[in-house]
Amino acid sequence: MYQIYPRSFHDSNGDGIGDLNGIRQQLGYLSWLGIDALWLSPIFPSPMRDFGYDVANYVEIDPVFGTLRDFDDLISEAHDLGIRVLLDWIPNHTSSDHSWFVDARSSRESERRDWYVWRDAKPDGSLPNNWIRAWSDESVWTWDHETEQYYLHCFLPSQPDLNWENVEVRTALHETLRFWLDRGVDGFRMDVVHLIGKELDADDPEELRALSHTPLNDVAVTHEYLREIRAVIDDYPGDRVSVGEVYLFDPERVSAYYGHQDELHLCFNFSSLFTGWRAEAWLALILRTESAMSAAQAWPTWVMSNHDNARVATRLGGDQARVRAALVLLLTLRGTPFLYAGEELGLQDALIDPDQAVDPGGRDGCRAPLPWTTGSDHGWPVEPWLPFAADAAARSVEAQQSDECSTLRFAKRLLELRHQSVALRRGELLAAHTQGDLLVFERVVDAQRTRVVVNFSKDNLAFNVVDGAIVLSSALDAQPGVIRAGEALVIALARA
Ligand code: NOJ
């Protein structure tokens, strides 16, 4: 799965913001690279205070991205190339500009008042609970002066939370899924979907409040709502998929959101974004993920970068050897890999001057525009909405497509290998262990057995392959008898 942040992908109409026709124009590139599916970050009408994660209409396209017609063309051209398309669905909150909220806010008697979460102040005048909203140390409650009640928003005050207890809300949200499923989308990434059920009377523990409420919310009723959502998706033919952003950091808790094959098909596993580049730390993460997912009969996912966190290349200090090794982990561990646009280029975050910053959550750096060409405009018709990363020329698609030894060409080879290998796609993960700074695991299915070895140290280490043949090395200057600093090897083994 390849994540596109549409504003930053490719600009077809010269307004400095990427758009749907820009994505269409690059389908050839994506097909060449060898990805199977696209997930588009939000493209719906929005005041863009959270760049589309504040939806003002769930069943239209924001004019900055194009039209419904452009969207239909994108889907049909992607499908012709064998590429599936997932949308980003934002069920927890809308924009305060959404007509539902405008109506809800207009009076306590309004028809849609109960579509959002309203509370009186407590008798002593204090807030309804102690939850903290995202990206701040402020409350999730904002006082509405007109109607004299608080409304709930786990993110910005301009992102009011919907009231999922209200069956009309659930039905209306289901309708939005059907709208896009009818148009042929292959599924949805579901934004903070673990947050839709809430226990408003339960205060957060004092010592954890600084995290904000979002990663702490984990209540039983959400699972009922997820089963209803799954039933909507299962009504459709073909393999439609739901991928939940379950923003909890404990794989055991995350695994519960798969239900018994009746909730989410897949959930993100974000711990990898915060795991240091050490063999022991990765082994612990892999073993913990495997054990939690196997116990729940759930299929894992892996992610190294996304639009909310520093890119993996930045976390690894721009060291391309390690970036290639991280790509090997992403694409050989057991589970569905999510590749964030630009990760195949080994692209780093842009440095953002304070006067260029636009995101309320400070995430502009990892959202910098994709560099297509080496020239100073990097293939963008006008200056884009955010600055380019400092390494944009060297990391551009143009520079790397023509360089046999580039990270991009390596990513393409790795994707080819994964497509050819049942063991890498579906095999069990076995024999995971470390040997000093080497992380080793095997992927095994019937007649195929593949070993992956990653050197996490800064040194070249003596290493001999005695029981198989190297099918891929991430090092540009691989040598027999040595595994180089940062090198990752994929080895085909004789069946034991
Ligand atoms: C998670 C999304 O990934 C993030 O970008 C967004 O700001 C929040 N959810 C709120 O929708």
Short mmCIF file of C-alpha atoms and ligand atoms in Angstrom, two decimals:
data_model
loop_
_atom_site.label_atom_id
_atom_site.label_comp_id
_atom_site.label_asym_id
_atom_site.label_seq_id
_atom_site.Cartn_x
_atom_site.Cartn_y
_atom_site.Cartn_z
CA MET A 1 0.00 0.00 0.00
CA TYR A 2 1.39 3.36 -1.04
CA GLN A 3 0.25 6.46 0.88
CA ILE A 4 -0.17 9.65 -1.11
CA TYR A 5 -0.53 12.99 0.62
CA PRO A 6 -2.30 14.58 -2.36
CA ARG A 7 -1.29 18.21 -1.68
CA SER A 8 2.36 17.23 -1.98
CA PHE A 9 2.39 14.62 -4.73
CA HIS A 10 2.06 16.21 -8.16
CA ASP A 11 0.51 19.50 -9.29
CA SER A 12 -1.26 19.35 -12.69
CA ASN A 13 -2.88 22.81 -12.74
CA GLY A 14 -0.17 25.14 -11.48
CA ASP A 15 -1.61 26.31 -8.18
CA GLY A 16 1.27 24.95 -6.11
CA ILE A 17 -0.90 22.19 -4.60
CA GLY A 18 -0.97 18.60 -5.80
CA ASP A 19 -4.26 17.29 -7.20
CA LEU A 20 -6.10 14.24 -8.55
CA ASN A 21 -5.04 14.81 -12.16
CA GLY A 22 -1.47 15.11 -10.88
CA ILE A 23 -1.80 11.65 -9.33
CA ARG A 24 -3.28 10.35 -12.60
CA GLN A 25 -0.30 11.70 -14.51
CA GLN A 26 2.04 9.74 -12.23
CA LEU A 27 0.19 6.40 -12.33
CA GLY A 28 2.80 5.23 -14.82
CA TYR A 29 5.52 5.90 -12.24
CA LEU A 30 3.59 4.04 -9.55
CA SER A 31 3.01 1.10 -11.84
CA TRP A 32 6.72 1.06 -12.77
CA LEU A 33 7.60 1.11 -9.05
CA GLY A 34 5.36 -1.91 -8.48
CA ILE A 35 2.92 -0.93 -5.75
CA ASP A 36 -0.48 -2.66 -5.42
CA ALA A 37 -2.73 -0.02 -3.89
CA LEU A 38 -2.92 3.68 -3.15
CA TRP A 39 -4.28 5.30 -0.02
CA LEU A 40 -5.09 8.96 -0.58
CA SER A 41 -5.05 11.26 2.45
CA PRO A 42 -8.31 13.29 2.50
CA ILE A 43 -9.56 14.92 -0.71
CA PHE A 44 -12.98 16.12 0.52
CA PRO A 45 -14.11 19.75 0.78
CA SER A 46 -12.47 21.26 3.82
CA PRO A 47 -11.40 24.61 5.24
CA MET A 48 -7.99 22.87 5.56
CA ARG A 49 -7.32 23.87 9.14
CA ASP A 50 -6.11 20.28 9.52
CA PHE A 51 -5.46 19.93 5.77
CA GLY A 52 -8.48 17.81 4.96
CA TYR A 53 -8.82 15.91 8.25
CA ASP A 54 -11.53 18.51 8.93
CA VAL A 55 -14.24 17.45 6.50
CA ALA A 56 -16.97 19.89 5.46
CA ASN A 57 -18.67 17.43 3.06
CA TYR A 58 -18.00 13.68 2.94
CA VAL A 59 -19.39 13.13 -0.55
CA GLU A 60 -17.63 15.69 -2.74
CA ILE A 61 -14.10 16.53 -3.84
CA ASP A 62 -12.45 19.76 -2.70
CA PRO A 63 -11.97 21.97 -5.80
CA VAL A 64 -8.28 22.30 -4.95
CA PHE A 65 -7.96 18.57 -5.77
CA GLY A 66 -10.35 18.46 -8.75
CA THR A 67 -13.83 17.11 -9.39
CA LEU A 68 -15.80 13.89 -8.95
CA ARG A 69 -15.21 13.29 -12.65
CA ASP A 70 -11.43 13.51 -12.11
CA PHE A 71 -11.83 11.07 -9.26
CA ASP A 72 -13.78 8.58 -11.38
CA ASP A 73 -11.10 8.84 -14.08
CA LEU A 74 -8.36 8.27 -11.51
CA ILE A 75 -10.05 5.15 -10.16
CA SER A 76 -10.67 3.69 -13.57
CA GLU A 77 -7.14 4.36 -14.83
CA ALA A 78 -5.64 2.98 -11.61
CA HIS A 79 -7.79 -0.14 -11.90
CA ASP A 80 -6.68 -0.60 -15.51
CA LEU A 81 -3.11 -0.75 -14.17
CA GLY A 82 -4.08 -3.20 -11.43
CA ILE A 83 -3.74 -0.55 -8.72
CA ARG A 84 -6.46 -0.33 -6.07
CA VAL A 85 -7.53 2.92 -4.46
CA LEU A 86 -8.35 3.54 -0.79
CA LEU A 87 -9.77 6.76 0.59
CA ASP A 88 -9.22 8.32 3.99
CA TRP A 89 -12.47 8.29 5.97
CA ILE A 90 -12.74 10.56 9.00
CA PRO A 91 -15.55 9.23 11.20
CA ASN A 92 -14.64 10.76 14.58
CA HIS A 93 -15.11 14.42 13.79
CA THR A 94 -16.15 16.85 11.08
CA SER A 95 -15.10 20.41 10.36
CA SER A 96 -17.05 23.05 12.28
CA ASP A 97 -17.95 24.28 8.77
CA HIS A 98 -19.88 21.07 8.04
CA SER A 99 -23.61 21.84 7.64
CA TRP A 100 -24.32 19.21 10.33
CA PHE A 101 -22.38 21.20 12.91
CA VAL A 102 -23.65 24.56 11.71
CA ASP A 103 -27.15 23.20 12.32
CA ALA A 104 -26.24 21.54 15.64
CA ARG A 105 -24.70 24.73 16.94
CA SER A 106 -27.57 26.98 15.85
CA SER A 107 -29.77 26.14 18.85
CA ARG A 108 -30.26 23.57 21.60
CA GLU A 109 -33.48 22.59 19.83
CA SER A 110 -31.90 22.09 16.41
CA GLU A 111 -32.64 18.83 14.65
CA ARG A 112 -28.99 17.83 14.62
CA ARG A 113 -28.05 19.12 18.10
CA ASP A 114 -27.43 15.58 19.31
CA TRP A 115 -25.22 14.69 16.33
CA TYR A 116 -22.32 16.20 18.29
CA VAL A 117 -21.33 15.90 21.94
CA TRP A 118 -22.67 18.72 24.15
CA ARG A 119 -22.33 19.01 27.92
CA ASP A 120 -23.20 21.50 30.62
CA ALA A 121 -20.49 22.67 32.97
CA LYS A 122 -20.41 20.64 36.19
CA PRO A 123 -22.43 22.17 39.06
CA ASP A 124 -19.21 23.68 40.47
CA GLY A 125 -18.61 25.34 37.09
CA SER A 126 -15.78 22.99 36.08
CA LEU A 127 -15.26 21.15 32.78
CA PRO A 128 -17.17 17.92 32.02
CA ASN A 129 -13.95 15.87 32.24
CA ASN A 130 -10.15 16.37 32.31
CA TRP A 131 -9.29 15.22 28.77
CA ILE A 132 -6.64 17.12 26.81
CA ARG A 133 -6.96 17.75 23.07
CA ALA A 134 -4.26 16.91 20.52
CA TRP A 135 -1.26 19.22 19.94
CA SER A 136 -1.80 21.35 23.04
CA ASP A 137 -2.25 21.29 26.78
CA GLU A 138 -5.79 22.56 26.43
CA SER A 139 -9.11 20.92 27.18
CA VAL A 140 -11.14 18.95 24.62
CA TRP A 141 -14.13 21.15 25.61
CA THR A 142 -14.94 24.51 24.05
CA TRP A 143 -17.72 26.69 25.40
CA ASP A 144 -20.33 27.74 22.87
CA HIS A 145 -21.43 31.21 23.97
CA GLU A 146 -24.63 31.25 21.93
CA THR A 147 -26.17 28.06 23.30
CA GLU A 148 -24.23 27.99 26.57
CA GLN A 149 -22.90 24.45 26.52
CA TYR A 150 -19.54 22.83 25.92
CA TYR A 151 -18.88 20.79 22.78
CA LEU A 152 -16.25 18.06 22.51
CA HIS A 153 -13.27 18.10 20.13
CA CYS A 154 -10.38 15.68 20.58
CA PHE A 155 -8.44 17.70 17.96
CA LEU A 156 -8.84 21.39 17.05
CA PRO A 157 -11.85 23.39 18.30
CA SER A 158 -12.74 23.53 14.58
CA GLN A 159 -12.98 19.70 14.54
CA PRO A 160 -16.04 18.86 16.69
CA ASP A 161 -16.46 15.16 17.58
CA LEU A 162 -19.54 13.39 16.22
CA ASN A 163 -21.83 11.60 18.66
CA TRP A 164 -21.64 7.95 17.62
CA GLU A 165 -24.20 7.00 20.28
CA ASN A 166 -26.80 8.57 18.01
CA VAL A 167 -27.98 6.01 15.47
CA GLU A 168 -28.75 8.76 12.93
CA VAL A 169 -25.07 9.72 12.99
CA ARG A 170 -24.01 6.13 12.43
CA THR A 171 -26.45 5.75 9.55
CA ALA A 172 -25.32 9.00 7.95
CA LEU A 173 -21.67 7.98 8.20
CA HIS A 174 -22.45 4.54 6.74
CA GLU A 175 -24.08 6.31 3.81
CA THR A 176 -20.84 8.16 3.13
CA LEU A 177 -19.02 4.82 2.91
CA ARG A 178 -21.63 3.52 0.48
CA PHE A 179 -21.31 6.63 -1.67
CA TRP A 180 -17.63 5.88 -2.36
CA LEU A 181 -18.00 2.10 -2.46
CA ASP A 182 -20.66 2.57 -5.16
CA ARG A 183 -18.13 4.67 -7.06
CA GLY A 184 -15.68 1.78 -7.02
CA VAL A 185 -13.22 2.53 -4.22
CA ASP A 186 -11.44 -0.51 -2.85
CA GLY A 187 -11.55 0.50 0.78
CA PHE A 188 -10.76 3.05 3.41
CA ARG A 189 -8.10 4.06 5.84
CA MET A 190 -10.16 5.05 8.87
CA ASP A 191 -8.88 8.03 10.80
CA VAL A 192 -8.54 7.57 14.62
CA VAL A 193 -11.35 5.03 14.41
CA HIS A 194 -10.65 3.70 17.92
CA LEU A 195 -11.95 7.05 19.16
CA ILE A 196 -15.57 6.85 17.97
CA GLY A 197 -16.89 5.20 21.17
CA LYS A 198 -16.28 7.22 24.34
CA GLU A 199 -16.77 7.07 28.08
CA LEU A 200 -17.14 10.74 28.82
CA ASP A 201 -17.41 10.31 32.57
CA ALA A 202 -14.02 8.64 32.90
CA ASP A 203 -11.23 11.11 33.62
CA ASP A 204 -7.78 10.32 32.21
CA PRO A 205 -5.06 9.38 34.73
CA GLU A 206 -3.17 12.53 35.76
CA GLU A 207 0.24 11.07 34.86
CA LEU A 208 -0.84 10.28 31.27
CA ARG A 209 -2.86 13.39 30.47
CA ALA A 210 0.06 15.10 28.73
CA LEU A 211 -0.27 12.49 25.94
CA SER A 212 -3.70 13.98 25.06
CA HIS A 213 -6.82 11.82 25.20
CA THR A 214 -6.52 10.21 21.74
CA PRO A 215 -4.00 7.44 22.53
CA LEU A 216 -5.82 6.64 25.80
CA ASN A 217 -9.35 6.08 24.47
CA ASP A 218 -10.12 2.35 24.36
CA VAL A 219 -13.73 1.46 25.19
CA ALA A 220 -15.91 -1.57 24.49
CA VAL A 221 -18.74 0.11 22.59
CA THR A 222 -16.38 1.04 19.74
CA HIS A 223 -16.30 -2.63 18.79
CA GLU A 224 -20.08 -2.63 18.22
CA TYR A 225 -19.73 0.37 15.92
CA LEU A 226 -16.89 -1.35 14.06
CA ARG A 227 -19.03 -4.44 13.47
CA GLU A 228 -21.71 -2.24 11.92
CA ILE A 229 -19.11 -0.57 9.70
CA ARG A 230 -17.74 -3.95 8.66
CA ALA A 231 -21.24 -5.11 7.69
CA VAL A 232 -21.54 -2.12 5.33
CA ILE A 233 -18.24 -3.00 3.67
CA ASP A 234 -19.03 -6.72 3.49
CA ASP A 235 -22.19 -5.87 1.56
CA TYR A 236 -20.03 -5.05 -1.44
CA PRO A 237 -18.52 -7.52 -3.87
CA GLY A 238 -14.76 -7.78 -4.36
CA ASP A 239 -12.10 -7.48 -1.72
CA ARG A 240 -12.89 -4.14 -0.12
CA VAL A 241 -10.69 -3.37 2.84
CA SER A 242 -10.81 -1.33 6.04
CA VAL A 243 -7.56 -0.16 7.62
CA GLY A 244 -7.97 1.35 11.05
CA GLU A 245 -5.83 4.05 12.49
CA VAL A 246 -6.00 2.55 15.97
CA TYR A 247 -3.68 4.96 17.67
CA LEU A 248 -2.83 2.80 20.67
CA PHE A 249 0.71 1.66 21.28
CA ASP A 250 0.15 -1.75 22.66
CA PRO A 251 -0.11 -4.52 20.01
CA GLU A 252 -2.35 -6.60 22.27
CA ARG A 253 -4.88 -3.78 22.49
CA VAL A 254 -4.61 -3.01 18.79
CA SER A 255 -5.22 -6.67 17.89
CA ALA A 256 -8.65 -6.50 19.59
CA TYR A 257 -9.82 -4.10 16.87
CA TYR A 258 -9.71 -6.87 14.28
CA GLY A 259 -12.55 -8.50 16.24
CA HIS A 260 -13.32 -12.06 15.14
CA GLN A 261 -12.88 -11.29 11.45
CA ASP A 262 -15.85 -8.97 11.90
CA GLU A 263 -14.29 -5.60 12.71
CA LEU A 264 -11.34 -3.99 10.90
CA HIS A 265 -9.48 -6.00 8.26
CA LEU A 266 -6.20 -4.31 9.18
CA CYS A 267 -4.91 -1.94 11.85
CA PHE A 268 -1.80 0.18 11.86
CA ASN A 269 0.99 -0.83 14.20
CA PHE A 270 2.72 2.45 14.99
CA SER A 271 5.34 1.21 17.43
CA SER A 272 7.85 0.90 14.58
CA LEU A 273 7.87 4.71 14.24
CA PHE A 274 9.24 5.00 17.74
CA THR A 275 11.60 2.02 17.85
CA GLY A 276 15.29 2.93 17.90
CA TRP A 277 17.64 1.56 15.23
CA ARG A 278 18.92 -1.34 17.34
CA ALA A 279 18.70 -5.05 16.56
CA GLU A 280 17.44 -5.94 20.06
CA ALA A 281 14.70 -3.27 19.97
CA TRP A 282 13.46 -4.48 16.57
CA LEU A 283 13.54 -8.11 17.67
CA ALA A 284 11.42 -7.24 20.72
CA LEU A 285 8.93 -5.33 18.55
CA ILE A 286 8.69 -8.15 15.99
CA LEU A 287 8.18 -10.84 18.64
CA ARG A 288 5.59 -8.80 20.50
CA THR A 289 3.70 -7.99 17.30
CA GLU A 290 3.81 -11.60 16.12
CA SER A 291 2.56 -12.94 19.41
CA ALA A 292 -0.29 -10.42 19.76
CA MET A 293 -1.42 -10.76 16.14
CA SER A 294 -1.18 -14.56 16.03
CA ALA A 295 -3.19 -14.87 19.25
CA ALA A 296 -5.94 -12.75 17.69
CA GLN A 297 -5.62 -14.44 14.26
CA ALA A 298 -5.00 -10.96 12.92
CA TRP A 299 -2.85 -10.04 9.95
CA PRO A 300 -0.14 -7.49 10.90
CA THR A 301 0.80 -4.27 9.13
CA TRP A 302 4.10 -2.38 9.06
CA VAL A 303 4.83 1.28 8.57
CA MET A 304 8.05 3.31 8.68
CA SER A 305 6.79 6.80 7.76
CA ASN A 306 3.56 8.74 7.30
CA HIS A 307 2.23 12.29 7.14
CA ASP A 308 2.21 12.69 10.93
CA ASN A 309 5.77 11.76 11.87
CA ALA A 310 9.37 12.42 10.90
CA ARG A 311 10.30 10.35 7.85
CA VAL A 312 12.39 7.23 8.40
CA ALA A 313 15.28 8.78 6.40
CA THR A 314 15.28 11.73 8.80
CA ARG A 315 15.12 9.49 11.86
CA LEU A 316 18.11 7.60 10.47
CA GLY A 317 20.11 10.79 9.91
CA GLY A 318 19.89 10.53 6.11
CA ASP A 319 22.10 7.40 6.07
CA GLN A 320 20.94 5.78 2.79
CA ALA A 321 22.43 2.38 3.68
CA ARG A 322 20.20 2.25 6.74
CA VAL A 323 17.24 3.66 4.81
CA ARG A 324 17.53 0.75 2.36
CA ALA A 325 17.75 -1.68 5.28
CA ALA A 326 14.58 -0.13 6.74
CA LEU A 327 12.88 -0.71 3.36
CA VAL A 328 13.95 -4.35 3.57
CA LEU A 329 12.33 -4.67 7.01
CA LEU A 330 9.15 -2.94 5.83
CA LEU A 331 8.83 -5.20 2.79
CA THR A 332 9.92 -8.53 4.25
CA LEU A 333 8.30 -8.64 7.69
CA ARG A 334 5.05 -10.61 7.91
CA GLY A 335 2.18 -8.26 7.16
CA THR A 336 0.89 -5.59 4.83
CA PRO A 337 3.48 -2.84 4.30
CA PHE A 338 2.53 0.84 4.04
CA LEU A 339 5.03 2.88 2.04
CA TYR A 340 4.72 6.66 2.37
CA ALA A 341 5.28 8.55 -0.91
CA GLY A 342 8.92 9.61 -1.02
CA GLU A 343 10.11 6.79 1.21
CA GLU A 344 11.14 4.87 -1.91
CA LEU A 345 13.38 7.88 -2.67
CA GLY A 346 14.98 7.87 0.78
CA LEU A 347 13.67 11.43 1.06
CA GLN A 348 14.17 13.39 4.28
CA ASP A 349 11.87 15.95 5.91
CA ALA A 350 12.14 19.58 4.81
CA LEU A 351 13.43 22.12 7.29
CA ILE A 352 10.57 24.54 7.89
CA ASP A 353 11.23 28.14 8.96
CA PRO A 354 8.77 29.34 11.58
CA ASP A 355 7.25 31.79 9.07
CA GLN A 356 6.60 28.93 6.61
CA ALA A 357 4.89 26.66 9.15
CA VAL A 358 1.21 25.99 8.41
CA ASP A 359 0.25 22.84 10.31
CA PRO A 360 -1.25 23.17 13.81
CA GLY A 361 0.48 19.93 14.78
CA GLY A 362 3.99 20.92 13.57
CA ARG A 363 4.09 18.18 10.90
CA ASP A 364 5.00 20.22 7.81
CA GLY A 365 8.49 18.74 7.41
CA CYS A 366 7.33 15.23 6.47
CA ARG A 367 4.69 16.70 4.13
CA ALA A 368 7.15 18.53 1.85
CA PRO A 369 6.43 18.19 -1.89
CA LEU A 370 7.80 15.22 -3.81
CA PRO A 371 10.79 16.13 -5.99
CA TRP A 372 10.20 14.75 -9.49
CA THR A 373 13.15 16.32 -11.30
CA THR A 374 16.66 17.57 -10.52
CA GLY A 375 16.00 21.17 -11.73
CA SER A 376 15.27 23.78 -9.09
CA ASP A 377 11.47 23.57 -9.59
CA HIS A 378 11.63 19.76 -9.14
CA GLY A 379 8.85 19.30 -11.68
CA TRP A 380 6.38 21.64 -9.92
CA PRO A 381 4.90 24.29 -12.28
CA VAL A 382 4.94 26.99 -9.57
CA GLU A 383 6.40 27.23 -6.09
CA PRO A 384 4.60 24.61 -4.01
CA TRP A 385 2.69 25.22 -0.77
CA LEU A 386 5.61 23.95 1.35
CA PRO A 387 9.36 24.12 0.71
CA PHE A 388 11.28 21.16 -0.70
CA ALA A 389 13.55 19.00 1.42
CA ALA A 390 17.21 20.05 1.33
CA ASP A 391 18.19 16.82 -0.44
CA ALA A 392 15.43 17.15 -3.07
CA ALA A 393 17.66 17.26 -6.18
CA ALA A 394 19.75 14.21 -5.31
CA ARG A 395 16.71 12.30 -4.10
CA SER A 396 14.44 13.25 -7.01
CA VAL A 397 12.76 10.60 -9.13
CA GLU A 398 14.68 11.80 -12.20
CA ALA A 399 18.09 11.53 -10.52
CA GLN A 400 17.37 8.10 -9.14
CA GLN A 401 15.57 6.45 -12.02
CA SER A 402 18.70 6.75 -14.13
CA ASP A 403 21.02 5.51 -11.38
CA GLU A 404 21.20 1.73 -11.12
CA CYS A 405 22.55 2.05 -7.56
CA SER A 406 19.91 4.42 -6.21
CA THR A 407 17.57 3.82 -3.29
CA LEU A 408 14.62 4.12 -5.71
CA ARG A 409 15.93 1.38 -8.00
CA PHE A 410 16.60 -0.75 -4.92
CA ALA A 411 13.02 -0.19 -3.68
CA LYS A 412 11.72 -1.28 -7.09
CA ARG A 413 13.85 -4.47 -7.01
CA LEU A 414 12.63 -5.21 -3.50
CA LEU A 415 8.98 -4.81 -4.54
CA GLU A 416 9.61 -7.13 -7.51
CA LEU A 417 11.16 -9.72 -5.22
CA ARG A 418 8.19 -9.51 -2.85
CA HIS A 419 5.76 -10.00 -5.73
CA GLN A 420 7.65 -13.07 -6.88
CA SER A 421 7.96 -14.63 -3.43
CA VAL A 422 5.04 -16.38 -1.73
CA ALA A 423 7.24 -16.75 1.35
CA LEU A 424 7.73 -13.00 1.66
CA ARG A 425 4.09 -12.21 1.01
CA ARG A 426 2.39 -14.92 3.02
CA GLY A 427 4.96 -17.04 4.82
CA GLU A 428 5.11 -17.48 8.57
CA LEU A 429 7.73 -15.53 10.44
CA LEU A 430 10.06 -17.96 12.19
CA ALA A 431 13.44 -18.18 13.88
CA ALA A 432 13.66 -14.48 14.73
CA HIS A 433 16.76 -13.75 16.80
CA THR A 434 19.75 -11.46 17.11
CA GLN A 435 23.43 -12.27 16.85
CA GLY A 436 25.08 -9.23 18.32
CA ASP A 437 24.07 -6.35 16.05
CA LEU A 438 22.55 -8.65 13.42
CA LEU A 439 18.80 -9.17 13.31
CA VAL A 440 17.79 -12.42 11.64
CA PHE A 441 14.38 -13.87 10.76
CA GLU A 442 12.93 -16.30 8.27
CA ARG A 443 9.77 -16.29 6.19
CA VAL A 444 8.58 -19.79 5.43
CA VAL A 445 5.81 -21.28 3.33
CA ASP A 446 5.57 -24.83 1.98
CA ALA A 447 8.49 -25.16 -0.42
CA GLN A 448 9.99 -21.72 0.14
CA ARG A 449 12.22 -20.52 2.93
CA THR A 450 13.74 -17.04 2.91
CA ARG A 451 16.08 -15.56 5.51
CA VAL A 452 16.52 -11.86 6.15
CA VAL A 453 19.63 -10.53 7.91
CA VAL A 454 20.03 -6.87 8.86
CA ASN A 455 23.25 -5.36 10.17
CA PHE A 456 22.28 -2.61 12.63
CA SER A 457 25.87 -1.73 13.58
CA LYS A 458 28.01 1.07 12.18
CA ASP A 459 30.69 -1.48 11.30
CA ASN A 460 31.19 -4.07 8.62
CA LEU A 461 30.97 -7.53 10.21
CA ALA A 462 32.32 -10.90 9.13
CA PHE A 463 29.45 -12.94 7.73
CA ASN A 464 29.22 -16.05 5.57
CA VAL A 465 26.18 -17.54 3.94
CA VAL A 466 26.63 -21.30 4.21
CA ASP A 467 23.15 -22.68 3.64
CA GLY A 468 21.66 -20.60 0.86
CA ALA A 469 22.14 -17.99 -1.82
CA ILE A 470 21.87 -14.21 -1.55
CA VAL A 471 19.02 -12.99 -3.75
CA LEU A 472 19.21 -9.34 -2.76
CA SER A 473 21.65 -7.10 -0.91
CA SER A 474 20.92 -3.52 0.06
CA ALA A 475 24.61 -2.54 -0.09
CA LEU A 476 26.01 -0.91 -3.21
CA ASP A 477 29.37 -2.56 -2.58
CA ALA A 478 28.41 -5.95 -1.15
CA GLN A 479 31.37 -8.27 -0.58
CA PRO A 480 31.66 -12.00 0.08
CA GLY A 481 32.45 -12.87 3.71
CA VAL A 482 31.24 -9.48 4.98
CA ILE A 483 27.92 -7.89 5.85
CA ARG A 484 28.52 -4.16 5.51
CA ALA A 485 27.46 -1.47 7.97
CA GLY A 486 23.71 -0.96 7.49
CA GLU A 487 23.46 -3.78 4.93
CA ALA A 488 20.41 -6.02 4.73
CA LEU A 489 20.45 -9.37 2.93
CA VAL A 490 17.64 -11.51 1.59
CA ILE A 491 18.78 -15.12 1.32
CA ALA A 492 16.98 -18.03 -0.35
CA LEU A 493 17.52 -21.16 1.73
CA ALA A 494 17.37 -24.79 0.80
CA ARG A 495 14.22 -26.29 2.38
CA ALA A 496 15.14 -27.90 5.72
C1 NOJ B 1 -4.87 11.33 12.42
C2 NOJ B 1 -4.36 11.85 11.11
O1 NOJ B 1 -3.36 10.99 10.61
C3 NOJ B 1 -3.84 13.25 11.37
O2 NOJ B 1 -3.16 13.77 10.26
C4 NOJ B 1 -5.01 14.12 11.75
O3 NOJ B 1 -4.55 15.40 12.10
C5 NOJ B 1 -5.76 13.53 12.95
N1 NOJ B 1 -5.99 12.11 12.84
C6 NOJ B 1 -7.10 14.20 13.13
O4 NOJ B 1 -7.96 13.82 12.09
#
